[in-house]
Amino acid sequence: TDLRQVQLQARSELTKHEQAEKEIVDSRGSEQAVWAGHFGKSEETRRELEQELRTLQRQRAARDSSPRSAKLEALQLRARQRWARAESRLAALETTSCQGDLEVLTRKLDEITARCQDLQHAVLNGSNDQRLRVSEGPEVRTEPSGSAGAVAAS
């Protein structure tokens, strides 16, 4: 009787496992069918897109081969090149102009610094009758007044 119970139990488990296997195989089959459908739709979409791409490429080639289009593209290219040259020239001119202004201002600063040093030297040495001028600037001089070394700018 124990043997029969074990056999019955084994048969019931075998039946249960076979049923589970059948459900798994069926579900895998239906999943595979769904994925095959998705794949088919994707392939169809790919073919349509490739066809559309070929059509667009032919249209572009026809458009690009027209003399008017080629002329316009050449004009556009020349305009871009002229624009780039103009921008580079402008940058070079701005740099050159700024450098020239800097050199002029540096020379003026050096002259004014030298004049100031001369004035300080004159004041320290007590020489009240010297007159020093800064080119293109205000006249800087020492006033021969009663006080020692009064400085005035006019």
mmCIF file of C-alpha atoms in Angstrom:
data_model
loop_
_atom_site.group_PDB
_atom_site.id
_atom_site.type_symbol
_atom_site.label_atom_id
_atom_site.label_comp_id
_atom_site.label_asym_id
_atom_site.label_seq_id
_atom_site.Cartn_x
_atom_site.Cartn_y
_atom_site.Cartn_z
ATOM 1 C CA THR A 1 0.000 0.000 0.000
ATOM 2 C CA ASP A 2 2.867 2.396 0.672
ATOM 3 C CA LEU A 3 4.193 1.662 -2.758
ATOM 4 C CA ARG A 4 0.837 2.461 -4.304
ATOM 5 C CA GLN A 5 0.599 5.705 -2.390
ATOM 6 C CA VAL A 6 4.072 6.700 -3.561
ATOM 7 C CA GLN A 7 3.154 5.756 -7.146
ATOM 8 C CA LEU A 8 -0.080 7.769 -6.951
ATOM 9 C CA GLN A 9 1.747 10.710 -5.500
ATOM 10 C CA ALA A 10 4.470 10.451 -8.193
ATOM 11 C CA ARG A 11 1.819 10.277 -10.933
ATOM 12 C CA SER A 12 0.003 13.309 -9.562
ATOM 13 C CA GLU A 13 3.285 15.268 -9.361
ATOM 14 C CA LEU A 14 4.223 14.107 -12.871
ATOM 15 C CA THR A 15 0.842 15.251 -14.151
ATOM 16 C CA LYS A 16 1.243 18.563 -12.343
ATOM 17 C CA HIS A 17 4.746 19.098 -13.822
ATOM 18 C CA GLU A 18 3.603 18.110 -17.294
ATOM 19 C CA GLN A 19 0.741 20.574 -17.024
ATOM 20 C CA ALA A 20 3.170 23.334 -15.854
ATOM 21 C CA GLU A 21 5.506 22.457 -18.733
ATOM 22 C CA LYS A 22 2.628 22.680 -21.205
ATOM 23 C CA GLU A 23 1.576 26.090 -19.792
ATOM 24 C CA ILE A 24 5.176 27.355 -20.020
ATOM 25 C CA VAL A 25 5.554 26.092 -23.595
ATOM 26 C CA ASP A 26 2.207 27.660 -24.559
ATOM 27 C CA SER A 27 3.078 30.998 -22.933
ATOM 28 C CA ARG A 28 6.542 30.967 -24.571
ATOM 29 C CA GLY A 29 4.893 30.241 -27.891
ATOM 30 C CA SER A 30 2.475 33.132 -27.501
ATOM 31 C CA GLU A 31 5.318 35.426 -26.371
ATOM 32 C CA GLN A 32 7.340 34.325 -29.359
ATOM 33 C CA ALA A 33 4.388 35.069 -31.638
ATOM 34 C CA VAL A 34 4.050 38.548 -30.109
ATOM 35 C CA TRP A 35 7.765 39.243 -30.541
ATOM 36 C CA ALA A 36 7.680 37.877 -34.072
ATOM 37 C CA GLY A 37 4.855 40.329 -34.794
ATOM 38 C CA HIS A 38 6.870 43.210 -33.325
ATOM 39 C CA PHE A 39 9.884 42.144 -35.356
ATOM 40 C CA GLY A 40 7.776 41.978 -38.525
ATOM 41 C CA LYS A 41 6.410 45.477 -37.914
ATOM 42 C CA SER A 42 9.932 46.774 -37.231
ATOM 43 C CA GLU A 43 11.223 45.216 -40.448
ATOM 44 C CA GLU A 44 8.342 46.739 -42.385
ATOM 45 C CA THR A 45 9.032 50.157 -40.856
ATOM 46 C CA ARG A 46 12.736 49.795 -41.663
ATOM 47 C CA ARG A 47 11.983 48.975 -45.297
ATOM 48 C CA GLU A 48 9.611 51.952 -45.577
ATOM 49 C CA LEU A 49 12.170 54.303 -44.036
ATOM 50 C CA GLU A 50 14.937 53.038 -46.321
ATOM 51 C CA GLN A 51 12.672 53.597 -49.322
ATOM 52 C CA GLU A 52 11.843 57.114 -48.093
ATOM 53 C CA LEU A 53 15.540 57.816 -47.561
ATOM 54 C CA ARG A 54 16.380 56.715 -51.103
ATOM 55 C CA THR A 55 13.580 58.922 -52.440
ATOM 56 C CA LEU A 56 14.830 61.934 -50.471
ATOM 57 C CA GLN A 57 18.406 61.318 -51.611
ATOM 58 C CA ARG A 58 17.272 61.227 -55.241
ATOM 59 C CA GLN A 59 15.298 64.450 -54.755
ATOM 60 C CA ARG A 60 18.278 66.149 -53.139
ATOM 61 C CA ALA A 61 20.615 64.998 -55.888
ATOM 62 C CA ALA A 62 18.188 66.376 -58.486
ATOM 63 C CA ARG A 63 17.876 69.647 -56.576
ATOM 64 C CA ASP A 64 21.612 69.972 -55.995
ATOM 65 C CA SER A 65 22.395 69.308 -59.611
ATOM 66 C CA SER A 66 20.329 72.274 -60.775
ATOM 67 C CA PRO A 67 22.494 75.199 -61.990
ATOM 68 C CA ARG A 68 20.602 77.728 -59.890
ATOM 69 C CA SER A 69 21.145 75.732 -56.709
ATOM 70 C CA ALA A 70 24.840 75.291 -57.458
ATOM 71 C CA LYS A 71 25.179 79.024 -58.123
ATOM 72 C CA LEU A 72 23.436 79.893 -54.861
ATOM 73 C CA GLU A 73 25.629 77.490 -52.904
ATOM 74 C CA ALA A 74 28.765 79.000 -54.475
ATOM 75 C CA LEU A 75 27.563 82.492 -53.579
ATOM 76 C CA GLN A 76 26.825 81.385 -50.047
ATOM 77 C CA LEU A 77 30.282 79.840 -49.715
ATOM 78 C CA ARG A 78 31.970 83.015 -51.002
ATOM 79 C CA ALA A 79 29.876 85.149 -48.661
ATOM 80 C CA ARG A 80 30.897 83.000 -45.681
ATOM 81 C CA GLN A 81 34.559 83.240 -46.703
ATOM 82 C CA ARG A 82 34.341 87.036 -47.082
ATOM 83 C CA TRP A 83 32.632 87.245 -43.689
ATOM 84 C CA ALA A 84 35.402 85.223 -42.052
ATOM 85 C CA ARG A 85 38.101 87.391 -43.674
ATOM 86 C CA ALA A 86 36.323 90.572 -42.603
ATOM 87 C CA GLU A 87 36.045 89.351 -39.016
ATOM 88 C CA SER A 88 39.736 88.435 -38.903
ATOM 89 C CA ARG A 89 40.708 91.826 -40.391
ATOM 90 C CA LEU A 90 38.539 93.620 -37.869
ATOM 91 C CA ALA A 91 40.131 91.721 -34.998
ATOM 92 C CA ALA A 92 43.618 92.514 -36.352
ATOM 93 C CA LEU A 93 42.743 96.217 -36.759
ATOM 94 C CA GLU A 94 41.315 96.413 -33.258
ATOM 95 C CA THR A 95 44.443 94.778 -31.848
ATOM 96 C CA THR A 96 46.757 97.065 -33.846
ATOM 97 C CA SER A 97 44.764 100.162 -32.907
ATOM 98 C CA CYS A 98 44.807 99.246 -29.222
ATOM 99 C CA GLN A 99 48.534 98.539 -29.330
ATOM 100 C CA GLY A 100 49.215 101.912 -31.023
ATOM 101 C CA ASP A 101 47.124 103.751 -28.435
ATOM 102 C CA LEU A 102 48.896 101.894 -25.652
ATOM 103 C CA GLU A 103 52.319 102.864 -27.039
ATOM 104 C CA VAL A 104 51.333 106.555 -27.325
ATOM 105 C CA LEU A 105 49.920 106.601 -23.812
ATOM 106 C CA THR A 106 52.964 104.783 -22.444
ATOM 107 C CA ARG A 107 55.281 107.407 -24.014
ATOM 108 C CA LYS A 108 53.159 110.228 -22.544
ATOM 109 C CA LEU A 109 53.239 108.555 -19.149
ATOM 110 C CA ASP A 110 57.027 108.236 -19.353
ATOM 111 C CA GLU A 111 57.333 111.931 -20.281
ATOM 112 C CA ILE A 112 55.053 113.018 -17.438
ATOM 113 C CA THR A 113 56.908 110.777 -14.999
ATOM 114 C CA ALA A 114 60.224 112.301 -16.093
ATOM 115 C CA ARG A 115 58.807 115.830 -15.717
ATOM 116 C CA CYS A 116 57.513 114.991 -12.241
ATOM 117 C CA GLN A 117 60.915 113.652 -11.246
ATOM 118 C CA ASP A 118 62.545 116.823 -12.597
ATOM 119 C CA LEU A 119 60.079 118.915 -10.587
ATOM 120 C CA GLN A 120 60.748 116.935 -7.428
ATOM 121 C CA HIS A 121 64.469 117.300 -7.987
ATOM 122 C CA ALA A 122 64.070 121.049 -8.562
ATOM 123 C CA VAL A 123 61.936 121.442 -5.443
ATOM 124 C CA LEU A 124 64.393 119.484 -3.332
ATOM 125 C CA ASN A 125 67.354 121.487 -4.670
ATOM 126 C CA GLY A 126 65.564 124.789 -4.127
ATOM 127 C CA SER A 127 65.635 125.872 -7.752
ATOM 128 C CA ASN A 128 62.428 127.932 -8.055
ATOM 129 C CA ASP A 129 62.886 129.408 -11.547
ATOM 130 C CA GLN A 130 62.779 126.238 -13.679
ATOM 131 C CA ARG A 131 59.942 125.753 -16.148
ATOM 132 C CA LEU A 132 59.125 122.276 -17.411
ATOM 133 C CA ARG A 133 56.517 121.443 -20.025
ATOM 134 C CA VAL A 134 54.724 118.220 -20.858
ATOM 135 C CA SER A 135 54.116 117.804 -24.590
ATOM 136 C CA GLU A 136 50.430 117.998 -25.536
ATOM 137 C CA GLY A 137 49.447 118.434 -21.938
ATOM 138 C CA PRO A 138 49.025 121.144 -19.314
ATOM 139 C CA GLU A 139 51.985 123.265 -18.502
ATOM 140 C CA VAL A 140 53.627 122.204 -15.277
ATOM 141 C CA ARG A 141 55.977 124.724 -13.668
ATOM 142 C CA THR A 142 57.425 125.816 -10.389
ATOM 143 C CA GLU A 143 56.343 129.240 -9.191
ATOM 144 C CA PRO A 144 59.057 131.536 -7.934
ATOM 145 C CA SER A 145 57.057 132.665 -4.924
ATOM 146 C CA GLY A 146 58.179 133.455 -1.453
ATOM 147 C CA SER A 147 57.637 129.916 -0.225
ATOM 148 C CA ALA A 148 60.275 127.346 -1.054
ATOM 149 C CA GLY A 149 59.220 125.252 -4.028
ATOM 150 C CA ALA A 150 55.472 125.930 -4.471
ATOM 151 C CA VAL A 151 54.210 123.937 -7.453
ATOM 152 C CA ALA A 152 51.349 125.101 -9.732
ATOM 153 C CA ALA A 153 49.689 123.700 -12.853
ATOM 154 C CA SER A 154 47.869 125.882 -15.330
#
